[in-house]
């Protein structure tokens, strides 16, 4: 298949923001793609080579890509850099340079999807000293035969700058229409995607065998399941409005969520965003086997840092010391943990997703043995508000963030945020209630003590429908000198010459970043704003929503991707529920 078909589709998609048109472009492409290579097309469209959890990174530095472009076109590096600075987008700069070259070259070989994919795969597999030269060679051979449009998207993919402008669920819509004739089968595709987190695999199955292939899609070890998420509630009473009868209250620990996949001696740990994090926890790999009575399992747990002398839970930040590339053994020693299991998704060839919470808990208690390292999450069956309040008090005194309230007859709803699971945190009772996880998109230079560092950050939520980052506040409080230094370092890698087109804000930051780093913020209130763009026009025409008195809590959410940040809909729900509290108060 010609790569130009994929490149053209990406080009058309850049020209529109309308969801229906975006979907239609994908449908048109899928219809002419053979089932043999559809998985490759699905990955390439997302700028990837394999599903995220396999950790295959193309990762070519811009400098190498510029040298490769220079090699294949004969245009000097300085001239390419100049063009890049002028247009602010490496993909476009590559297209412009290739455009000049096309006018002087006659013979060209068509490049195929297979060739692009295989070359990129080779690049991703290169390691070691000579790898930079080899990468350059492979890239320049591709660019040599690429048209300007093809080159534009190859450049974007290799430098990890390709943005499709649609969420994964739109790709599922398009697959459903292309291969089953309508969107009606979309729930089947969604189910398949939620249990394997692999769009390429779902695409291949539906392209080969239609909707019937999806019915048999099963959970399997080493394909992470998209996690079930919880809705927020502010009180035991509100929880009872959502779950009427008896329910399970579990401790809500403040650590890192992990999905543990184990088959005999092989163990892989996936984070909340399904990244492979096994390397950070060699102690789990070493010790867990003897605590689990099954050959093959998928379990979910919260990993928490503890004080080994007192057994006390330590805050989330302590755990983040484990996130390092080198000297892991020392980190294991300095930052001990416990693994607190709360769910089971698969045991010895059987999926547990469709059985009730109550049954899953029973299975969990049967297969996990408690010891000083491995725990089963404390749980109590509760009926009344008083029982919830008592257990909450208990949880908080033991160092938890609050409680998770779970419906007893609910299945595990992979990938869903629904009221079968509710989260009740201590802070929910005051001011705004919950914290928000926001994406750092820009910064303002500091003055006084903060000269030479950033004085404030511009933060955005994530709009999943439009794949955009509307800003919601500028935050300048809650930072320590240490955290300011840390931000300066982390963010220096993410600086962009121009604002990412997906960022919407009425503020002009001094520096713009690639939307990647997620931090936690609390605030006193959500108000209407003419400057910030979250929920623009949704509550009042011409206004968005903004946080009042935002404050950084000290938590950088390393385990969250920008797409996992607080969504626009969540901000609207928080705004509406805050209005309800004000109205309720007025009635008294
Ligand atoms: P979310 O995961 O809901 O998007 P989040 O990552 O910001 O949001 P919270 O809002 O604090 O986290 O609540 C959900 C998280 O709580 C889970 O993802 C998990 O990491 C953690 N957690 C702690 N204890 C439990 C428990 N008993 N059951 C389920 N999750 C728990």
GROMACS .gro file of N, CA and C in nm, residues 380-503:
model
  372
  380UNK      N    1  -1.474  -0.292   5.426
  380UNK     CA    2  -1.583  -0.316   5.519
  380UNK      C    3  -1.715  -0.302   5.444
  381UNK      N    4  -1.809  -0.391   5.473
  381UNK     CA    5  -1.940  -0.374   5.410
  381UNK      C    6  -2.016  -0.269   5.491
  382UNK      N    7  -2.072  -0.171   5.423
  382UNK     CA    8  -2.139  -0.061   5.496
  382UNK      C    9  -2.282  -0.041   5.446
  383UNK      N   10  -2.369  -0.001   5.541
  383UNK     CA   11  -2.508   0.023   5.503
  383UNK      C   12  -2.549   0.167   5.531
  384UNK      N   13  -2.502   0.220   5.640
  384UNK     CA   14  -2.552   0.353   5.680
  384UNK      C   15  -2.444   0.460   5.663
  385UNK      N   16  -2.491   0.585   5.662
  385UNK     CA   17  -2.396   0.697   5.650
  385UNK      C   18  -2.299   0.696   5.767
  386UNK      N   19  -2.351   0.663   5.886
  386UNK     CA   20  -2.264   0.663   6.003
  386UNK      C   21  -2.150   0.562   5.988
  387UNK      N   22  -2.186   0.445   5.932
  387UNK     CA   23  -2.081   0.343   5.913
  387UNK      C   24  -1.974   0.393   5.817
  388UNK      N   25  -2.018   0.463   5.710
  388UNK     CA   26  -1.921   0.516   5.614
  388UNK      C   27  -1.833   0.620   5.685
  389UNK      N   28  -1.898   0.711   5.761
  389UNK     CA   29  -1.822   0.816   5.832
  389UNK      C   30  -1.717   0.755   5.925
  390UNK      N   31  -1.758   0.651   6.000
  390UNK     CA   32  -1.665   0.588   6.094
  390UNK      C   33  -1.545   0.528   6.021
  391UNK      N   34  -1.576   0.458   5.911
  391UNK     CA   35  -1.469   0.391   5.837
  391UNK      C   36  -1.376   0.494   5.772
  392UNK      N   37  -1.437   0.606   5.728
  392UNK     CA   38  -1.358   0.714   5.668
  392UNK      C   39  -1.261   0.771   5.771
  393UNK      N   40  -1.313   0.792   5.892
  393UNK     CA   41  -1.230   0.843   6.001
  393UNK      C   42  -1.110   0.751   6.025
  394UNK      N   43  -1.143   0.620   6.028
  394UNK     CA   44  -1.041   0.517   6.045
  394UNK      C   45  -0.935   0.523   5.937
  395UNK      N   46  -0.985   0.532   5.811
  395UNK     CA   47  -0.895   0.533   5.696
  395UNK      C   48  -0.802   0.653   5.704
  396UNK      N   49  -0.859   0.768   5.736
  396UNK     CA   50  -0.778   0.890   5.739
  396UNK      C   51  -0.676   0.885   5.852
  397UNK      N   52  -0.718   0.831   5.966
  397UNK     CA   53  -0.622   0.816   6.076
  397UNK      C   54  -0.509   0.721   6.041
  398UNK      N   55  -0.535   0.627   5.948
  398UNK     CA   56  -0.427   0.536   5.908
  398UNK      C   57  -0.343   0.593   5.794
  399UNK      N   58  -0.368   0.717   5.755
  399UNK     CA   59  -0.285   0.780   5.652
  399UNK      C   60  -0.339   0.765   5.511
  400UNK      N   61  -0.470   0.730   5.497
  400UNK     CA   62  -0.527   0.717   5.362
  400UNK      C   63  -0.581   0.853   5.316
  401UNK      N   64  -0.608   0.858   5.184
  401UNK     CA   65  -0.667   0.980   5.127
  401UNK      C   66  -0.816   0.984   5.153
  402UNK      N   67  -0.877   0.867   5.172
  402UNK     CA   68  -1.021   0.861   5.188
  402UNK      C   69  -1.068   0.719   5.164
  403UNK      N   70  -1.187   0.705   5.105
  403UNK     CA   71  -1.242   0.572   5.079
  403UNK      C   72  -1.279   0.556   4.933
  404UNK      N   73  -1.279   0.430   4.888
  404UNK     CA   74  -1.340   0.396   4.760
  404UNK      C   75  -1.466   0.320   4.797
  405UNK      N   76  -1.578   0.359   4.735
  405UNK     CA   77  -1.704   0.292   4.766
  405UNK      C   78  -1.746   0.214   4.642
  406UNK      N   79  -1.769   0.085   4.659
  406UNK     CA   80  -1.789   0.002   4.540
  406UNK      C   81  -1.920  -0.076   4.549
  407UNK      N   82  -1.992  -0.077   4.440
  407UNK     CA   83  -2.120  -0.149   4.434
  407UNK      C   84  -2.093  -0.299   4.431
  408UNK      N   85  -2.165  -0.372   4.516
  408UNK     CA   86  -2.133  -0.514   4.533
  408UNK      C   87  -2.161  -0.601   4.411
  409UNK      N   88  -2.268  -0.565   4.337
  409UNK     CA   89  -2.302  -0.653   4.224
  409UNK      C   90  -2.245  -0.602   4.091
  410UNK      N   91  -2.152  -0.507   4.097
  410UNK     CA   92  -2.103  -0.450   3.971
  410UNK      C   93  -1.988  -0.532   3.911
  411UNK      N   94  -1.995  -0.553   3.778
  411UNK     CA   95  -1.880  -0.616   3.711
  411UNK      C   96  -1.764  -0.516   3.705
  412UNK      N   97  -1.649  -0.560   3.656
  412UNK     CA   98  -1.536  -0.468   3.637
  412UNK      C   99  -1.556  -0.402   3.501
  413UNK      N  100  -1.584  -0.272   3.502
  413UNK     CA  101  -1.613  -0.205   3.374
  413UNK      C  102  -1.486  -0.140   3.320
  414UNK      N  103  -1.412  -0.221   3.242
  414UNK     CA  104  -1.283  -0.175   3.189
  414UNK      C  105  -1.298  -0.043   3.113
  415UNK      N  106  -1.211   0.051   3.141
  415UNK     CA  107  -1.208   0.177   3.066
  415UNK      C  108  -1.319   0.274   3.100
  416UNK      N  109  -1.407   0.239   3.195
  416UNK     CA  110  -1.522   0.328   3.221
  416UNK      C  111  -1.504   0.404   3.352
  417UNK      N  112  -1.553   0.527   3.355
  417UNK     CA  113  -1.564   0.600   3.480
  417UNK      C  114  -1.713   0.607   3.508
  418UNK      N  115  -1.756   0.530   3.607
  418UNK     CA  116  -1.901   0.523   3.630
  418UNK      C  117  -1.929   0.518   3.779
  419UNK      N  118  -2.059   0.522   3.814
  419UNK     CA  119  -2.093   0.532   3.956
  419UNK      C  120  -2.091   0.397   4.029
  420UNK      N  121  -2.039   0.292   3.962
  420UNK     CA  122  -2.023   0.165   4.035
  420UNK      C  123  -1.908   0.175   4.134
  421UNK      N  124  -1.817   0.267   4.105
  421UNK     CA  125  -1.707   0.298   4.196
  421UNK      C  126  -1.713   0.447   4.227
  422UNK      N  127  -1.708   0.479   4.356
  422UNK     CA  128  -1.711   0.621   4.395
  422UNK      C  129  -1.589   0.649   4.480
  423UNK      N  130  -1.536   0.771   4.468
  423UNK     CA  131  -1.423   0.805   4.556
  423UNK      C  132  -1.465   0.917   4.650
  424UNK      N  133  -1.438   0.895   4.776
  424UNK     CA  134  -1.475   0.993   4.878
  424UNK      C  135  -1.347   1.032   4.949
  425UNK      N  136  -1.304   1.156   4.925
  425UNK     CA  137  -1.177   1.198   4.986
  425UNK      C  138  -1.205   1.296   5.097
  426UNK      N  139  -1.111   1.308   5.188
  426UNK     CA  140  -1.130   1.399   5.300
  426UNK      C  141  -1.151   1.543   5.252
  427UNK      N  142  -1.069   1.588   5.156
  427UNK     CA  143  -1.079   1.729   5.117
  427UNK      C  144  -1.211   1.762   5.049
  428UNK      N  145  -1.286   1.660   5.012
  428UNK     CA  146  -1.408   1.690   4.940
  428UNK      C  147  -1.504   1.776   5.021
  429UNK      N  148  -1.481   1.774   5.154
  429UNK     CA  149  -1.577   1.846   5.235
  429UNK      C  150  -1.554   1.997   5.237
  430UNK      N  151  -1.434   2.042   5.197
  430UNK     CA  152  -1.417   2.187   5.205
  430UNK      C  153  -1.394   2.248   5.068
  431UNK      N  154  -1.412   2.375   5.059
  431UNK     CA  155  -1.390   2.453   4.938
  431UNK      C  156  -1.434   2.377   4.813
  432UNK      N  157  -1.345   2.367   4.716
  432UNK     CA  158  -1.382   2.306   4.589
  432UNK      C  159  -1.399   2.156   4.603
  433UNK      N  160  -1.333   2.100   4.704
  433UNK     CA  161  -1.342   1.956   4.720
  433UNK      C  162  -1.221   1.891   4.664
  434UNK      N  163  -1.232   1.836   4.543
  434UNK     CA  164  -1.122   1.754   4.492
  434UNK      C  165  -1.012   1.839   4.429
  435UNK      N  166  -0.897   1.777   4.418
  435UNK     CA  167  -0.788   1.840   4.345
  435UNK      C  168  -0.808   1.813   4.195
  436UNK      N  169  -0.733   1.887   4.115
  436UNK     CA  170  -0.740   1.864   3.970
  436UNK      C  171  -0.599   1.829   3.921
  437UNK      N  172  -0.593   1.744   3.819
  437UNK     CA  173  -0.465   1.710   3.758
  437UNK      C  174  -0.457   1.786   3.627
  438UNK      N  175  -0.365   1.881   3.618
  438UNK     CA  176  -0.364   1.970   3.502
  438UNK      C  177  -0.232   1.963   3.425
  439UNK      N  178  -0.241   1.996   3.297
  439UNK     CA  179  -0.124   1.984   3.210
  439UNK      C  180  -0.051   2.119   3.205
  440UNK      N  181   0.080   2.116   3.225
  440UNK     CA  182   0.159   2.240   3.217
  440UNK      C  183   0.180   2.273   3.070
  441UNK      N  184   0.123   2.384   3.024
  441UNK     CA  185   0.136   2.418   2.881
  441UNK      C  186   0.224   2.540   2.857
  442UNK      N  187   0.244   2.622   2.962
  442UNK     CA  188   0.326   2.741   2.943
  442UNK      C  189   0.382   2.789   3.076
  443UNK      N  190   0.472   2.890   3.069
  443UNK     CA  191   0.526   2.944   3.194
  443UNK      C  192   0.556   3.092   3.177
  444UNK      N  193   0.561   3.159   3.291
  444UNK     CA  194   0.593   3.302   3.294
  444UNK      C  195   0.721   3.316   3.376
  445UNK      N  196   0.814   3.398   3.328
  445UNK     CA  197   0.941   3.415   3.401
  445UNK      C  198   0.916   3.479   3.536
  446UNK      N  199   1.000   3.438   3.636
  446UNK     CA  200   0.982   3.489   3.772
  446UNK      C  201   1.057   3.618   3.795
  447UNK      N  202   1.018   3.684   3.903
  447UNK     CA  203   1.090   3.806   3.943
  447UNK      C  204   1.139   3.786   4.085
  448UNK      N  205   1.221   3.879   4.135
  448UNK     CA  206   1.270   3.872   4.273
  448UNK      C  207   1.343   3.742   4.297
  449UNK      N  208   1.299   3.668   4.400
  449UNK     CA  209   1.367   3.542   4.434
  449UNK      C  210   1.356   3.439   4.323
  450UNK      N  211   1.258   3.458   4.237
  450UNK     CA  212   1.237   3.358   4.132
  450UNK      C  213   1.303   3.396   3.999
  451UNK      N  214   1.383   3.500   4.000
  451UNK     CA  215   1.450   3.540   3.874
  451UNK      C  216   1.535   3.423   3.822
  452UNK      N  217   1.526   3.402   3.692
  452UNK     CA  218   1.606   3.293   3.633
  452UNK      C  219   1.532   3.160   3.637
  453UNK      N  220   1.415   3.159   3.700
  453UNK     CA  221   1.332   3.037   3.699
  453UNK      C  222   1.192   3.080   3.657
  454UNK      N  223   1.099   2.984   3.658
  454UNK     CA  224   0.963   3.023   3.624
  454UNK      C  225   0.893   3.072   3.750
  455UNK      N  226   0.815   3.180   3.737
  455UNK     CA  227   0.744   3.233   3.852
  455UNK      C  228   0.603   3.178   3.859
  456UNK      N  229   0.546   3.144   3.743
  456UNK     CA  230   0.410   3.088   3.741
  456UNK      C  231   0.395   2.999   3.619
  457UNK      N  232   0.303   2.904   3.629
  457UNK     CA  233   0.281   2.810   3.518
  457UNK      C  234   0.139   2.828   3.465
  458UNK      N  235   0.124   2.809   3.336
  458UNK     CA  236  -0.010   2.812   3.275
  458UNK      C  237  -0.057   2.667   3.261
  459UNK      N  238  -0.177   2.641   3.313
  459UNK     CA  239  -0.225   2.502   3.318
  459UNK      C  240  -0.353   2.482   3.238
  460UNK      N  241  -0.363   2.364   3.180
  460UNK     CA  242  -0.480   2.332   3.098
  460UNK      C  243  -0.544   2.200   3.141
  461UNK      N  244  -0.672   2.186   3.108
  461UNK     CA  245  -0.739   2.057   3.123
  461UNK      C  246  -0.729   1.987   2.987
  462UNK      N  247  -0.785   1.868   2.977
  462UNK     CA  248  -0.785   1.800   2.847
  462UNK      C  249  -0.928   1.787   2.795
  463UNK      N  250  -0.947   1.826   2.670
  463UNK     CA  251  -1.079   1.811   2.607
  463UNK      C  252  -1.071   1.688   2.517
  464UNK      N  253  -1.128   1.577   2.567
  464UNK     CA  254  -1.106   1.451   2.493
  464UNK      C  255  -1.179   1.446   2.361
  465UNK      N  256  -1.294   1.517   2.353
  465UNK     CA  257  -1.366   1.511   2.226
  465UNK      C  258  -1.290   1.582   2.116
  466UNK      N  259  -1.233   1.697   2.149
  466UNK     CA  260  -1.167   1.776   2.045
  466UNK      C  261  -1.016   1.755   2.043
  467UNK      N  262  -0.961   1.676   2.138
  467UNK     CA  263  -0.817   1.660   2.154
  467UNK      C  264  -0.749   1.797   2.163
  468UNK      N  265  -0.794   1.878   2.260
  468UNK     CA  266  -0.734   2.011   2.278
  468UNK      C  267  -0.704   2.034   2.425
  469UNK      N  268  -0.625   2.138   2.450
  469UNK     CA  269  -0.586   2.171   2.587
  469UNK      C  270  -0.629   2.313   2.624
  470UNK      N  271  -0.755   2.332   2.661
  470UNK     CA  272  -0.798   2.466   2.701
  470UNK      C  273  -0.742   2.504   2.838
  471UNK      N  274  -0.692   2.627   2.853
  471UNK     CA  275  -0.630   2.665   2.980
  471UNK      C  276  -0.737   2.689   3.085
  472UNK      N  277  -0.698   2.667   3.212
  472UNK     CA  278  -0.796   2.683   3.320
  472UNK      C  279  -0.741   2.771   3.433
  473UNK      N  280  -0.609   2.793   3.439
  473UNK     CA  281  -0.556   2.885   3.541
  473UNK      C  282  -0.407   2.909   3.520
  474UNK      N  283  -0.363   3.013   3.590
  474UNK     CA  284  -0.219   3.040   3.599
  474UNK      C  285  -0.188   3.019   3.746
  475UNK      N  286  -0.089   2.935   3.776
  475UNK     CA  287  -0.064   2.906   3.918
  475UNK      C  288   0.076   2.951   3.957
  476UNK      N  289   0.082   3.024   4.070
  476UNK     CA  290   0.212   3.074   4.116
  476UNK      C  291   0.234   3.047   4.264
  477UNK      N  292   0.140   2.977   4.329
  477UNK     CA  293   0.161   2.946   4.471
  477UNK      C  294   0.171   2.796   4.494
  478UNK      N  295   0.230   2.763   4.608
  478UNK     CA  296   0.244   2.622   4.643
  478UNK      C  297   0.381   2.567   4.605
  479UNK      N  298   0.467   2.652   4.544
  479UNK     CA  299   0.598   2.603   4.501
  479UNK      C  300   0.704   2.628   4.608
  480UNK      N  301   0.790   2.531   4.628
  480UNK     CA  302   0.906   2.553   4.715
  480UNK      C  303   1.024   2.585   4.622
  481UNK      N  304   1.136   2.633   4.680
  481UNK     CA  305   1.252   2.659   4.596
  481UNK      C  306   1.294   2.533   4.523
  482UNK      N  307   1.284   2.420   4.597
  482UNK     CA  308   1.324   2.292   4.537
  482UNK      C  309   1.233   2.257   4.419
  483UNK      N  310   1.102   2.276   4.437
  483UNK     CA  311   1.012   2.237   4.327
  483UNK      C  312   1.030   2.331   4.208
  484UNK      N  313   1.063   2.459   4.234
  484UNK     CA  314   1.085   2.551   4.121
  484UNK      C  315   1.206   2.507   4.039
  485UNK      N  316   1.312   2.464   4.109
  485UNK     CA  317   1.429   2.414   4.036
  485UNK      C  318   1.393   2.290   3.956
  486UNK      N  319   1.316   2.203   4.023
  486UNK     CA  320   1.277   2.077   3.958
  486UNK      C  321   1.196   2.106   3.830
  487UNK      N  322   1.102   2.201   3.839
  487UNK     CA  323   1.022   2.235   3.721
  487UNK      C  324   1.109   2.291   3.610
  488UNK      N  325   1.203   2.376   3.649
  488UNK     CA  326   1.287   2.437   3.547
  488UNK      C  327   1.359   2.328   3.469
  489UNK      N  328   1.406   2.226   3.543
  489UNK     CA  329   1.478   2.116   3.476
  489UNK      C  330   1.386   2.030   3.391
  490UNK      N  331   1.276   1.986   3.451
  490UNK     CA  332   1.186   1.895   3.378
  490UNK      C  333   1.131   1.963   3.253
  491UNK      N  334   1.093   2.091   3.268
  491UNK     CA  335   1.025   2.158   3.158
  491UNK      C  336   1.121   2.203   3.048
  492UNK      N  337   1.251   2.211   3.080
  492UNK     CA  338   1.342   2.262   2.977
  492UNK      C  339   1.345   2.169   2.855
  493UNK      N  340   1.315   2.042   2.876
  493UNK     CA  341   1.309   1.946   2.764
  493UNK      C  342   1.184   1.963   2.679
  494UNK      N  343   1.086   2.029   2.734
  494UNK     CA  344   0.954   2.031   2.668
  494UNK      C  345   0.926   2.161   2.595
  495UNK      N  346   1.025   2.254   2.596
  495UNK     CA  347   1.001   2.386   2.536
  495UNK      C  348   0.976   2.375   2.386
  496UNK      N  349   0.878   2.450   2.338
  496UNK     CA  350   0.850   2.455   2.195
  496UNK      C  351   0.878   2.596   2.143
  497UNK      N  352   0.917   2.602   2.018
  497UNK     CA  353   0.943   2.734   1.962
  497UNK      C  354   0.811   2.810   1.950
  498UNK      N  355   0.708   2.740   1.912
  498UNK     CA  356   0.577   2.802   1.899
  498UNK      C  357   0.477   2.728   1.984
  499UNK      N  358   0.367   2.792   2.017
  499UNK     CA  359   0.262   2.727   2.096
  499UNK      C  360   0.206   2.607   2.020
  500UNK      N  361   0.185   2.496   2.090
  500UNK     CA  362   0.119   2.380   2.028
  500UNK      C  363  -0.021   2.425   1.985
  501UNK      N  364  -0.060   2.398   1.860
  501UNK     CA  365  -0.191   2.449   1.814
  501UNK      C  366  -0.310   2.396   1.894
  502UNK      N  367  -0.286   2.291   1.973
  502UNK     CA  368  -0.400   2.238   2.049
  502UNK      C  369  -0.426   2.315   2.179
  503UNK      N  370  -0.338   2.409   2.213
  503UNK     CA  371  -0.358   2.484   2.337
  503UNK      C  372  -0.448   2.605   2.310
   0.00000   0.00000   0.00000
